[in-house]
PDB file of C-alpha atoms in Angstrom:
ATOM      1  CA  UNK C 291      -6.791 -95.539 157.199  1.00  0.00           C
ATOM      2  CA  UNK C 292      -3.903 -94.896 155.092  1.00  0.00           C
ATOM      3  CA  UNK C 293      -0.460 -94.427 156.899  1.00  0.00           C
ATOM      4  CA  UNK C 294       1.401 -91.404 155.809  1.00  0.00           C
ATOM      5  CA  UNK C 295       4.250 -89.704 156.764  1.00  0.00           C
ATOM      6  CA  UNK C 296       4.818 -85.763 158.137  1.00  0.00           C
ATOM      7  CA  UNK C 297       5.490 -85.012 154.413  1.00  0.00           C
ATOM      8  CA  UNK C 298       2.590 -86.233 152.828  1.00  0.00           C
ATOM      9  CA  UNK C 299       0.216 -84.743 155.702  1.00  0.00           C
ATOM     10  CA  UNK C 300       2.217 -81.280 155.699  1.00  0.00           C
ATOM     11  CA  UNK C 301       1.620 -81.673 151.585  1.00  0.00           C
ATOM     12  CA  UNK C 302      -2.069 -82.167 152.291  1.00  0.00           C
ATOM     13  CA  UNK C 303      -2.853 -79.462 154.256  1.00  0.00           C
ATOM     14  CA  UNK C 304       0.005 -77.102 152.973  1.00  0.00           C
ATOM     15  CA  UNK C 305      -2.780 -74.762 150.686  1.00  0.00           C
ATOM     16  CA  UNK C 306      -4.635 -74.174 153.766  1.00  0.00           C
ATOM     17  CA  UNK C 307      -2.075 -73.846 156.591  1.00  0.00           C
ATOM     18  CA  UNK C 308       1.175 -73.047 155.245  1.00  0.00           C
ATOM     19  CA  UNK C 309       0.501 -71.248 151.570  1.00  0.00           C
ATOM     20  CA  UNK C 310       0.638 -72.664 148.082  1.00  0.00           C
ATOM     21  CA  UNK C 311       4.670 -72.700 147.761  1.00  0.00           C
ATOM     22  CA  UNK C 312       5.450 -75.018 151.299  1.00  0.00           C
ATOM     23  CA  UNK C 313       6.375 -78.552 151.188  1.00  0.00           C
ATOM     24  CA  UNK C 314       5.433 -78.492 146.839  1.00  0.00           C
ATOM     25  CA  UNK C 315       6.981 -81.108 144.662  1.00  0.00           C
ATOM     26  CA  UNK C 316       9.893 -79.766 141.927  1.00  0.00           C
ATOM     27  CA  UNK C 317       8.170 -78.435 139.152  1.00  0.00           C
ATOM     28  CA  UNK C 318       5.441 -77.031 140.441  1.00  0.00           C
ATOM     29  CA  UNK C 319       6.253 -73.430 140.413  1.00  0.00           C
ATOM     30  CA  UNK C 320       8.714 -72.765 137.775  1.00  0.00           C
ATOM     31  CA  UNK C 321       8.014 -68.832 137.956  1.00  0.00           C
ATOM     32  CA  UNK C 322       9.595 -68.766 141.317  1.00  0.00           C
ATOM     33  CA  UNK C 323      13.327 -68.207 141.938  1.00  0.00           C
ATOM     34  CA  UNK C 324      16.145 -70.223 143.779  1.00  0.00           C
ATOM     35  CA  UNK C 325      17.101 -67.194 146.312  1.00  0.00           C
ATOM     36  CA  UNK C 326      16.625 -68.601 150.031  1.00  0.00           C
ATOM     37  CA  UNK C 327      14.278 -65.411 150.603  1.00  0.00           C
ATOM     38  CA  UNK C 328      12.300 -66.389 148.037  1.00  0.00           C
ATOM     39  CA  UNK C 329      10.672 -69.334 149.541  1.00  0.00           C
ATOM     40  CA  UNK C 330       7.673 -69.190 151.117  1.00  0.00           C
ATOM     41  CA  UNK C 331       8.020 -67.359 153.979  1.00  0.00           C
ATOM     42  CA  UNK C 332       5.945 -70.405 156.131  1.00  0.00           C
ATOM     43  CA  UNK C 333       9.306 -72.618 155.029  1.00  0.00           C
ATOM     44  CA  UNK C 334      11.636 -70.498 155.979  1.00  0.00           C
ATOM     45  CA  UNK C 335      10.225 -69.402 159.176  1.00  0.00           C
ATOM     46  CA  UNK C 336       9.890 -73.262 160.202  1.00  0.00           C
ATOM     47  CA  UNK C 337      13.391 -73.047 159.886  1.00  0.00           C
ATOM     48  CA  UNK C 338      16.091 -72.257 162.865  1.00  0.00           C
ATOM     49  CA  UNK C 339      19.078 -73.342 162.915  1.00  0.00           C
ATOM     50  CA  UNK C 340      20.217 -76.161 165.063  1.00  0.00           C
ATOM     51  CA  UNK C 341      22.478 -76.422 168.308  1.00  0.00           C
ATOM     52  CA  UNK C 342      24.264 -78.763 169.098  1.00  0.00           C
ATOM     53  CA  UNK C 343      22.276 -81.618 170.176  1.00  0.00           C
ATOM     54  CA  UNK C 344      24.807 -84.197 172.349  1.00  0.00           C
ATOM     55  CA  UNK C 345      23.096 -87.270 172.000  1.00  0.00           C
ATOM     56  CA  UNK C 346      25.310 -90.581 173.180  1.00  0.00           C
ATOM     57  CA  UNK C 347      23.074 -93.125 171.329  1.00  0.00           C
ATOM     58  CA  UNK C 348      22.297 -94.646 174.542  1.00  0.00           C
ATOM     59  CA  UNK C 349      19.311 -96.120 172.371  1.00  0.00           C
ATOM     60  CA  UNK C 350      16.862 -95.871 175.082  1.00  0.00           C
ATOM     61  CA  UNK C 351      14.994 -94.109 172.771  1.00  0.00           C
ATOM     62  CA  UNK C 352      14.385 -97.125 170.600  1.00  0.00           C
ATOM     63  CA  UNK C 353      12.320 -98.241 168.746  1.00  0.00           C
ATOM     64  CA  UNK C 354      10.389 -95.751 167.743  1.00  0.00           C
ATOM     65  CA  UNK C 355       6.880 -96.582 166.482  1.00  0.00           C
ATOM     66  CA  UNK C 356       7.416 -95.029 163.037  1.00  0.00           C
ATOM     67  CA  UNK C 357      10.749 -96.573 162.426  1.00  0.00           C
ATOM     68  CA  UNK C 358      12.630 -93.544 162.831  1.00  0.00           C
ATOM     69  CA  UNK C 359      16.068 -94.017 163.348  1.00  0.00           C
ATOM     70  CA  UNK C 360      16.408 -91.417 166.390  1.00  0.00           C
ATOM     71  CA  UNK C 361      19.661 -91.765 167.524  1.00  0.00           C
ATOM     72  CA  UNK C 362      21.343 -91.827 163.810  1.00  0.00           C
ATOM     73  CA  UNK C 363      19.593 -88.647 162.995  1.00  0.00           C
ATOM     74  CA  UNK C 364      20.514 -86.662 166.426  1.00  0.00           C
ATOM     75  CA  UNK C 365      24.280 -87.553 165.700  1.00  0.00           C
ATOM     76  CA  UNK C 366      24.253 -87.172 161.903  1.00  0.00           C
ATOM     77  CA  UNK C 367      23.276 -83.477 162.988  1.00  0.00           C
ATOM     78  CA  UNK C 368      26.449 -83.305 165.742  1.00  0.00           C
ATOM     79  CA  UNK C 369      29.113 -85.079 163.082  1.00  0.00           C
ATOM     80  CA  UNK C 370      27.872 -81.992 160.769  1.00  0.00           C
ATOM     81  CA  UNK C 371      28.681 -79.386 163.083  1.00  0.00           C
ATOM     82  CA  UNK C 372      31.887 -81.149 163.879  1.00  0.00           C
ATOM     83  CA  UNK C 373      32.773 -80.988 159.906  1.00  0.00           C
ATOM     84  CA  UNK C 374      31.830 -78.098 159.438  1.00  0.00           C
ATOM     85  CA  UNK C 375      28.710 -78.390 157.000  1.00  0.00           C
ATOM     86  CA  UNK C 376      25.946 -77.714 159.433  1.00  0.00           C
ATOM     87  CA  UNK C 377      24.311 -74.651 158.270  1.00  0.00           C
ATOM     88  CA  UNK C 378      23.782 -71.684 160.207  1.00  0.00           C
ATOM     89  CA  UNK C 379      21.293 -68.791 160.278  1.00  0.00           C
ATOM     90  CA  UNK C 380      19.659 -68.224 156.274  1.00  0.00           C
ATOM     91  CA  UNK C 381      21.655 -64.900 155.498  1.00  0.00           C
ATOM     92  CA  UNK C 382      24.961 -66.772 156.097  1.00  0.00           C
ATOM     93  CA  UNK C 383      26.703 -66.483 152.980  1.00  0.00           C
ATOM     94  CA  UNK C 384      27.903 -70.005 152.894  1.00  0.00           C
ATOM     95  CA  UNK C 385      23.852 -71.415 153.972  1.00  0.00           C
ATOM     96  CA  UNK C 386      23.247 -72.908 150.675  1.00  0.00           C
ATOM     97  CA  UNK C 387      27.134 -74.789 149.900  1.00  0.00           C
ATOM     98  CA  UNK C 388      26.570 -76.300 153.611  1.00  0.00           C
ATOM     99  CA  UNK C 389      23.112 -77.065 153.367  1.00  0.00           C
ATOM    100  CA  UNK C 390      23.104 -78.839 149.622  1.00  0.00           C
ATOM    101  CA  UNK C 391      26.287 -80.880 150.843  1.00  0.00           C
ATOM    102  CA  UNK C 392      24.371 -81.715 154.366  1.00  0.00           C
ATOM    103  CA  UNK C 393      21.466 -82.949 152.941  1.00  0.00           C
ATOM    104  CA  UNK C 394      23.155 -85.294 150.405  1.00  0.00           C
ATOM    105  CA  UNK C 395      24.992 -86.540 153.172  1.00  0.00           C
ATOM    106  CA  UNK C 396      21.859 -87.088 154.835  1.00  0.00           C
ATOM    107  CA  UNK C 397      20.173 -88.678 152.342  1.00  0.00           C
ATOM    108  CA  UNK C 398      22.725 -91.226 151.690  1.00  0.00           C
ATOM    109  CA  UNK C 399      23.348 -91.905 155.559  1.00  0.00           C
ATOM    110  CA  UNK C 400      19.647 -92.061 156.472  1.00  0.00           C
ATOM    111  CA  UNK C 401      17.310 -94.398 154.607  1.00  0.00           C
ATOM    112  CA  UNK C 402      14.170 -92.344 154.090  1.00  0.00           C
ATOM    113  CA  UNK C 403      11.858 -94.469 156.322  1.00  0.00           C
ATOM    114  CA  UNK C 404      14.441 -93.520 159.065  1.00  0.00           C
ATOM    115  CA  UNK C 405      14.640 -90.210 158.599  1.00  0.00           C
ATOM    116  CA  UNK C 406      13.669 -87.139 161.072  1.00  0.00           C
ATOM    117  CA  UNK C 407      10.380 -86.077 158.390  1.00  0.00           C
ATOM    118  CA  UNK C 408       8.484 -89.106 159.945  1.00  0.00           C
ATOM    119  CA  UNK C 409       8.522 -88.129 163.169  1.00  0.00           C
ATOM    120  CA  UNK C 410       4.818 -87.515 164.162  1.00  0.00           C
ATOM    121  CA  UNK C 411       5.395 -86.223 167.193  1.00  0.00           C
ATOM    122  CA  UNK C 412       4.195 -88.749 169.411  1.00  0.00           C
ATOM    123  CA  UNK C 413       6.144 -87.951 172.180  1.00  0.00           C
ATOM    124  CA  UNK C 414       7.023 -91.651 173.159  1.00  0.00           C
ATOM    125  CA  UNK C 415      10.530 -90.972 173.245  1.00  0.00           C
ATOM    126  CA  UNK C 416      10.964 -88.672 175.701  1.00  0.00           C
ATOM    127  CA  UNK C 417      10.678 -89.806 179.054  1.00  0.00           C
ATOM    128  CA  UNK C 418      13.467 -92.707 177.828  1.00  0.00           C
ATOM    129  CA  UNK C 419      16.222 -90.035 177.432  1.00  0.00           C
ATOM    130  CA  UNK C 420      18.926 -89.862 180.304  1.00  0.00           C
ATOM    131  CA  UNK C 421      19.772 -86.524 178.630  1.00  0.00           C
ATOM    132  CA  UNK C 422      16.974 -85.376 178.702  1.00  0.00           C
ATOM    133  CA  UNK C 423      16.590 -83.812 174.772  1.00  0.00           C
ATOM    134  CA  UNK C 424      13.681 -82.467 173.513  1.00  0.00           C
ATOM    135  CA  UNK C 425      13.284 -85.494 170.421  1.00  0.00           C
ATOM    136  CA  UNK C 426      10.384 -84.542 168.843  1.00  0.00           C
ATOM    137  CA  UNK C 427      11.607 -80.512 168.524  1.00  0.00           C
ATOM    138  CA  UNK C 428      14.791 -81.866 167.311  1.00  0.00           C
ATOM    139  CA  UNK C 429      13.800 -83.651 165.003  1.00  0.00           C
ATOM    140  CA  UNK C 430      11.285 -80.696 163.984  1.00  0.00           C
ATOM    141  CA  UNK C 431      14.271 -78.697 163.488  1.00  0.00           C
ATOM    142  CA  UNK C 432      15.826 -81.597 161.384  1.00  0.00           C
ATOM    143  CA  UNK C 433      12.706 -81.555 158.956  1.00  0.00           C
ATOM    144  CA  UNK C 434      13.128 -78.236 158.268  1.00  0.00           C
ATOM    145  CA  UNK C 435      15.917 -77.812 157.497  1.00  0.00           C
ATOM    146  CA  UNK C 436      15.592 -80.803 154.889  1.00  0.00           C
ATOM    147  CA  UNK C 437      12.205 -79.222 153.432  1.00  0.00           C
ATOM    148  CA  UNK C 438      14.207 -75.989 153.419  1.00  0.00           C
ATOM    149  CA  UNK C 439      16.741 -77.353 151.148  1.00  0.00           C
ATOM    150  CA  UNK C 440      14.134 -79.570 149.097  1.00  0.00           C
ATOM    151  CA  UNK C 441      12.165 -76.231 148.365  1.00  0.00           C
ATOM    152  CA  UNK C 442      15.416 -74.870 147.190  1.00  0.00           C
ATOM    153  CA  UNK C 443      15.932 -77.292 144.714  1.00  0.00           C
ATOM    154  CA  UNK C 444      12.566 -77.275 143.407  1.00  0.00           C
ATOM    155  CA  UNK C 445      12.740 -73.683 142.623  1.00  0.00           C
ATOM    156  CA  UNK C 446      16.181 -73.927 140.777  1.00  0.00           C
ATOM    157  CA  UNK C 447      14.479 -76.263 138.166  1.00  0.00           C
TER     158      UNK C 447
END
């Protein structure tokens, strides 16, 4: 059985659970427009916007079984709140500046393999936290905010 990540699964069954616009690759839809309420309403509604999350990168958490860096992705999502590029709620008027300059960040902190999308939800991780976060809905919130802003770049093309 071929391994594959949230993405790829979320890409297979996106025209029967989610519509024909979620988790698309650029190009796909070029008659759709780049205004956040113009994504598909599945996308957008997978998105909330994120608290703050604390973690202390005790790395109890570690490994995880699908190489996700847990503890790098939990604090990447703290340091943005902290700078001030975190977005908030999608009708901010500033949602798009902070959310194009978080996910670059992102990208170029986290290697791809590491990153929050792969997260299956297994579940593995959290009776190891002292803290007691919720992982797996973290970094659920983390994914969509990244498919969020992927979506939006697809539909500027």
């Amino acid at each position: 059985m071929q391994r594959m990540n949230r993405r790829q699964w979320l890409g297979r069954v996106g025209g029967i659970a989610f519509g024909s616009m979620a988790f698309t690759s650029c190009g796909t839809r070029p008659e759709a427009l780049a205004e956040v309420e113009n994504v598909s309403p599945r996308v957008a509604d997978a998105y909330e916007p994120i608290s703050q999350i604390d973690c202390v990168a005790c790395d109890n958490c570690m490994p995880c079984p699908y190489g996700i860096n847990i503890p790098d992705n939990l604090i990447f999502v703290d340091q943005a709140r902290y700078r001030g590029y975190l977005p908030g709620e999608l009708d901010d008027q500033d949602f798009k500046s902070k959310a194009d300059i978080f996910f670059d960040r992102f990208c170029n902190s986290i290697p791809d393999p590491q990153q929050a999308q792969h997260c299956i939800n297994c579940g593995q991780c959290l009776s190891m936290c002292p803290d007691h976060i919720d992982i797996p809905r973290r970094m659920a919130q983390i994914t969509a905010l990244t498919d969020l802003v992927r979506n939006l770049r697809c539909l500027e093309k």
